[in-house]
Amino acid sequence: MITPSAYSLAGRTALITGGGTGIGLAIAKCLAACGAKVVLSGRREQPLQTAASEIGELASIQVMDVNDTAAAPALAATLREKHGPIGILVNNAGINMKKPFTETTEEEMLGVFQTNVMGGLALARALHPQLKESGDGSVVFISSMAALMGIPLVAAYSVAKSAVTGAVRAIAVEWGTDGIRVNAVAPGWIDTTMSRRAFEGDPTRKEKILTRTALRCLGDTEDVGWSVAYLCSPAAKFVTGTVIPVDGGASMGF
Ligand code: NDP
């Protein structure tokens, strides 16, 4: 029987990295709207405080740097002590870099990789016991169109987001028997500070993006938020190891 509660996240606790701004904040709002307690994390305390007060009593904050992967086990212990087991991990924190590949240094490649990939993997590993204990653990990575198609000037970012796809598949098959589902959402072009920076002084790029997007507009951050809420909910209990594009049709057309 289909129950009306299949999208409910009541009683669940979610950690959302980069939860104080942009897409991460929208994800937190959508998860909270479905009843989850949400822990918003990021390096800067002020945006986290502002975001948590917008969401209200279901929200709390955790200042942290995902690049500090050695700190992940201690952080997981702190979160458990404060909030009980974390059953949902949303690896949303990410950075982009717009530069020709020939000018991108190895150090820059590694920096982008560290934040977009290694940070989230360290958290997933450290939270594995809690995700398992929660009974219906869910990990969602935020990927990108750059993992699905060739986009100029973002090679470091493409490499990192493509690695996320491999990580999702590999971890999903290992953790299925632990009752943990692992998925990703690949947002198309969403109206945020990050995407506005990428369009800056490049109207041709923006025009190209809009003309190849079937719905002819940028997405809203909540469009990504609701897809993550779905993936974390019992409605998606048979969905794992997949990457869902939320892109207005940008990745399927010509
Ligand atoms: P924002 O720049 O608004 O958000 C990035 C968030 O990540 C910030 O809250 C930032 O907080 C946090 N963050 C960055 N580095 C770290 C770090 N080292 N440790 C902890 N937190 C960190 O970008 P968006 O909301 O646009 O992007 C969110 C995600 O969506 C990213 O993974 C991005 O790649 C992806 N994405 C975005 C698209 C778009 O169109 N905007 C399209 C496709 C994917 P703080 O600086 O305080 O640490």
Coordinates of C-alpha atoms and ligand atoms in Angstrom, one line a residue:
M1 CA 0.0 0.0 0.0
I2 CA 1.2 3.5 -0.8
T3 CA 1.3 5.6 2.4
P4 CA 1.3 9.4 2.4
S5 CA 4.3 9.3 4.7
A6 CA 6.7 7.9 2.1
Y7 CA 8.4 11.3 1.8
S8 CA 8.6 12.0 5.5
L9 CA 12.0 12.4 7.1
A10 CA 10.6 12.8 10.6
G11 CA 13.0 11.4 13.3
R12 CA 16.0 11.5 11.0
T13 CA 19.1 13.7 11.5
A14 CA 21.0 15.0 8.5
L15 CA 24.5 16.6 8.1
I16 CA 24.7 18.9 5.2
T17 CA 28.1 20.2 4.3
G18 CA 28.1 23.7 2.8
G19 CA 24.6 24.0 4.3
G20 CA 24.8 27.7 5.1
T21 CA 24.5 29.0 1.5
G22 CA 23.2 28.4 -2.0
I23 CA 22.2 24.8 -2.9
G24 CA 23.2 23.4 0.5
L25 CA 20.9 25.8 2.3
A26 CA 18.0 24.9 0.0
I27 CA 18.7 21.2 0.6
A28 CA 18.6 21.8 4.4
K29 CA 15.3 23.7 4.1
C30 CA 13.7 20.9 2.0
L31 CA 14.9 18.2 4.4
A32 CA 13.6 20.2 7.4
A33 CA 10.3 20.7 5.6
C34 CA 10.1 16.9 5.4
G35 CA 10.7 16.7 9.2
A36 CA 14.4 16.0 9.5
K37 CA 16.7 17.6 12.0
V38 CA 19.4 19.3 10.0
V39 CA 23.0 20.1 11.0
L40 CA 24.4 22.8 8.7
S41 CA 28.2 22.8 8.3
G42 CA 30.8 25.0 6.7
R43 CA 33.9 27.0 7.6
R44 CA 32.3 30.4 8.3
E45 CA 30.1 30.6 11.4
Q46 CA 28.1 33.7 10.4
P47 CA 26.3 32.3 7.3
L48 CA 25.6 29.1 9.2
Q49 CA 24.0 31.1 12.1
T50 CA 21.9 33.1 9.7
A51 CA 20.8 30.0 7.8
A52 CA 19.9 28.1 10.9
S53 CA 17.8 30.9 12.2
E54 CA 15.9 31.0 8.9
I55 CA 15.1 27.3 9.3
G56 CA 14.2 27.4 12.9
E57 CA 14.3 24.8 15.7
L58 CA 15.1 21.8 13.5
A59 CA 18.4 23.4 12.5
S60 CA 21.8 23.5 14.3
I61 CA 25.3 24.3 13.1
Q62 CA 28.7 22.8 13.0
V63 CA 31.7 24.8 12.0
M64 CA 34.1 22.5 10.1
D65 CA 36.5 22.4 7.1
V66 CA 35.9 19.3 4.9
N67 CA 39.5 19.6 3.7
D68 CA 40.7 18.6 7.2
T69 CA 40.0 14.9 6.5
A70 CA 42.0 13.8 9.6
A71 CA 39.5 15.6 11.8
A72 CA 36.5 13.6 10.4
P73 CA 36.5 10.8 13.0
A74 CA 36.5 13.2 15.9
L75 CA 33.8 15.3 14.2
A76 CA 31.6 12.2 13.8
A77 CA 32.0 11.5 17.5
T78 CA 31.0 15.1 18.4
L79 CA 28.0 15.0 16.1
R80 CA 26.8 11.7 17.6
E81 CA 27.1 13.1 21.2
K82 CA 25.2 16.3 20.3
H83 CA 22.5 14.9 18.0
G84 CA 22.4 11.1 18.2
P85 CA 23.2 9.0 15.1
I86 CA 23.5 10.9 11.8
G87 CA 21.3 8.9 9.3
I88 CA 21.7 11.2 6.3
L89 CA 24.9 12.7 4.9
V90 CA 24.7 15.3 2.1
N91 CA 28.2 16.0 0.7
N92 CA 27.4 19.3 -0.9
A93 CA 30.4 21.5 0.0
G94 CA 32.3 22.2 -3.2
I95 CA 34.5 24.7 -5.0
N96 CA 34.8 25.4 -8.7
M97 CA 37.7 26.9 -10.7
K98 CA 37.4 28.5 -14.1
K99 CA 40.7 28.3 -16.0
P100 CA 42.1 26.8 -19.2
F101 CA 43.5 23.3 -18.5
T102 CA 47.0 24.3 -19.7
E103 CA 47.1 27.0 -17.0
T104 CA 45.7 24.8 -14.2
T105 CA 48.5 23.6 -11.8
E106 CA 48.7 20.3 -10.2
E107 CA 48.2 22.0 -6.8
E108 CA 45.0 23.6 -8.0
M109 CA 43.7 20.3 -9.4
L110 CA 44.4 18.7 -6.0
G111 CA 42.8 21.5 -4.1
V112 CA 39.5 21.2 -6.1
F113 CA 39.7 17.4 -5.7
Q114 CA 40.2 17.7 -1.9
T115 CA 37.1 19.7 -1.3
N116 CA 34.8 18.1 -3.8
V117 CA 35.8 14.5 -3.3
M118 CA 38.2 13.6 -0.4
G119 CA 36.3 15.7 2.1
G120 CA 33.0 14.0 1.5
L121 CA 34.6 10.5 1.4
A122 CA 36.3 11.1 4.8
L123 CA 33.0 12.1 6.3
A124 CA 31.2 9.1 4.7
R125 CA 33.8 6.7 6.2
A126 CA 33.7 8.3 9.6
L127 CA 29.9 8.3 9.8
H128 CA 29.5 4.8 8.4
P129 CA 28.7 3.2 11.8
Q130 CA 26.1 5.9 12.5
L131 CA 24.5 5.6 9.0
K132 CA 24.3 1.9 9.5
E133 CA 22.8 2.2 13.0
S134 CA 20.2 4.6 11.8
G135 CA 18.5 1.7 9.9
D136 CA 18.0 3.6 6.6
G137 CA 21.2 5.4 6.0
S138 CA 21.5 7.7 3.0
V139 CA 24.5 9.5 1.5
V140 CA 23.9 12.0 -1.3
F141 CA 26.8 13.6 -3.1
I142 CA 26.2 16.8 -5.1
S143 CA 27.8 16.2 -8.5
S144 CA 27.5 18.4 -11.6
M145 CA 26.8 18.6 -15.4
A146 CA 30.7 18.7 -15.5
A147 CA 30.6 14.9 -14.7
L148 CA 28.2 14.2 -17.6
M149 CA 29.5 16.4 -20.5
G150 CA 32.6 18.2 -21.6
I151 CA 32.5 21.8 -20.4
P152 CA 35.4 24.2 -21.3
L153 CA 37.6 25.9 -18.6
V154 CA 36.6 23.6 -15.7
A155 CA 38.9 20.6 -16.1
A156 CA 39.8 20.4 -12.4
Y157 CA 36.1 20.5 -11.4
S158 CA 35.1 18.0 -14.1
V159 CA 37.8 15.5 -12.9
A160 CA 36.5 15.9 -9.3
K161 CA 32.8 15.6 -10.0
S162 CA 33.4 12.6 -12.3
A163 CA 35.2 10.9 -9.5
V164 CA 32.1 11.4 -7.4
T165 CA 30.2 9.2 -9.9
G166 CA 32.7 6.3 -9.4
A167 CA 32.6 6.8 -5.6
V168 CA 28.8 6.6 -5.5
R169 CA 28.7 3.3 -7.5
A170 CA 31.6 1.7 -5.5
I171 CA 30.3 2.7 -2.1
A172 CA 26.7 1.8 -2.9
V173 CA 27.6 -1.8 -3.7
E174 CA 29.7 -2.1 -0.6
W175 CA 27.2 -0.6 1.8
G176 CA 24.0 -2.0 0.4
T177 CA 24.0 -4.9 2.9
D178 CA 24.4 -2.3 5.7
G179 CA 21.1 -0.7 4.7
I180 CA 22.8 2.4 3.5
R181 CA 21.9 3.9 0.1
V182 CA 24.5 6.1 -1.8
N183 CA 23.4 8.4 -4.6
A184 CA 24.2 11.7 -6.3
V185 CA 22.3 14.6 -7.7
A186 CA 23.9 16.3 -10.7
P187 CA 22.4 19.8 -10.8
G188 CA 22.3 21.6 -14.1
W189 CA 22.8 25.4 -14.1
I190 CA 21.3 26.7 -10.9
D191 CA 21.0 30.3 -10.0
T192 CA 23.6 30.7 -7.2
T193 CA 26.7 32.8 -6.4
M194 CA 28.9 30.1 -7.9
S195 CA 27.1 30.0 -11.2
R196 CA 26.8 33.8 -11.4
R197 CA 30.6 34.0 -11.0
A198 CA 31.1 31.4 -13.8
F199 CA 28.9 33.6 -16.2
E200 CA 30.6 36.8 -15.2
G201 CA 31.8 38.7 -18.3
D202 CA 30.9 35.7 -20.5
P203 CA 27.4 36.3 -21.9
T204 CA 28.1 33.8 -24.8
R205 CA 28.5 31.0 -22.2
K206 CA 25.2 31.9 -20.5
E207 CA 23.4 32.1 -23.8
K208 CA 24.8 28.7 -24.8
I209 CA 23.7 27.2 -21.5
L210 CA 20.2 28.5 -21.8
T211 CA 19.7 27.4 -25.4
R212 CA 20.8 23.8 -24.7
T213 CA 18.5 23.7 -21.6
A214 CA 15.2 22.3 -22.7
L215 CA 13.3 24.3 -20.1
R216 CA 15.2 27.5 -21.2
C217 CA 15.9 28.8 -17.7
L218 CA 18.3 28.4 -14.8
G219 CA 17.1 26.1 -12.0
D220 CA 16.2 27.2 -8.4
T221 CA 18.2 25.9 -5.5
E222 CA 15.0 24.2 -4.2
D223 CA 14.8 22.1 -7.3
V224 CA 18.0 20.4 -6.1
G225 CA 16.8 20.4 -2.5
W226 CA 13.6 18.4 -3.2
S227 CA 15.5 15.8 -5.3
V228 CA 17.8 15.2 -2.3
A229 CA 14.8 15.0 0.1
Y230 CA 13.4 12.3 -2.2
L231 CA 16.6 10.3 -2.3
C232 CA 16.8 10.4 1.5
S233 CA 13.2 9.4 2.1
P234 CA 11.5 6.0 2.2
A235 CA 10.1 6.8 -1.2
A236 CA 13.5 6.0 -2.6
K237 CA 14.2 2.9 -0.6
F238 CA 15.0 0.9 -3.7
V239 CA 17.2 3.6 -5.3
T240 CA 21.0 3.4 -4.8
G241 CA 24.2 3.9 -6.8
T242 CA 22.6 6.3 -9.2
V243 CA 23.2 9.9 -10.3
I244 CA 20.0 11.9 -10.9
P245 CA 20.3 15.0 -13.2
V246 CA 18.2 17.9 -12.1
D247 CA 19.0 20.1 -15.1
G248 CA 16.0 21.3 -17.0
G249 CA 16.9 18.8 -19.7
A250 CA 20.4 20.2 -20.3
S251 CA 22.1 16.8 -20.3
M252 CA 19.7 14.9 -22.6
G253 CA 19.3 17.2 -25.6
F254 CA 21.4 18.9 -28.2
Ligands
NDP1 P1 28.3 28.0 -2.8 O1 29.6 28.6 -3.1 O2 27.1 28.9 -2.5 O3 28.4 27.0 -1.6 C1 29.5 26.2 -1.3 C2 29.4 25.9 0.1 O4 30.4 25.0 0.5 C3 29.5 27.1 1.0 O5 28.5 27.0 2.0 C4 30.9 26.9 1.7 O6 30.9 27.4 3.0 C5 31.0 25.4 1.6 N1 32.4 25.0 1.6 C6 33.3 25.3 0.6 N2 34.5 24.8 0.9 C7 34.4 24.2 2.1 C8 35.2 23.5 3.0 N3 36.5 23.3 2.7 N4 34.8 23.0 4.1 C9 33.5 23.1 4.4 N5 32.6 23.8 3.7 C10 33.0 24.3 2.5 O7 28.0 27.1 -4.1 P2 26.7 26.3 -4.6 O8 25.6 26.4 -3.6 O9 26.4 26.8 -5.9 O10 27.2 24.9 -4.7 C11 26.9 23.8 -3.9 C12 27.3 22.5 -4.5 O11 26.6 22.4 -5.7 C13 28.8 22.4 -4.9 O12 29.2 21.1 -4.7 C14 28.8 22.7 -6.4 O13 29.9 22.1 -7.0 C15 27.5 22.1 -6.8 N6 26.9 22.6 -8.1 C16 26.5 23.9 -8.2 C17 25.9 24.3 -9.4 C18 25.4 25.7 -9.6 O14 24.9 26.0 -10.7 N7 25.5 26.6 -8.7 C19 25.7 23.4 -10.5 C20 26.2 22.0 -10.3 C21 26.8 21.7 -9.1 P3 32.2 28.1 3.7 O15 32.8 29.0 2.6 O16 31.7 28.9 4.8 O17 33.0 27.0 4.1

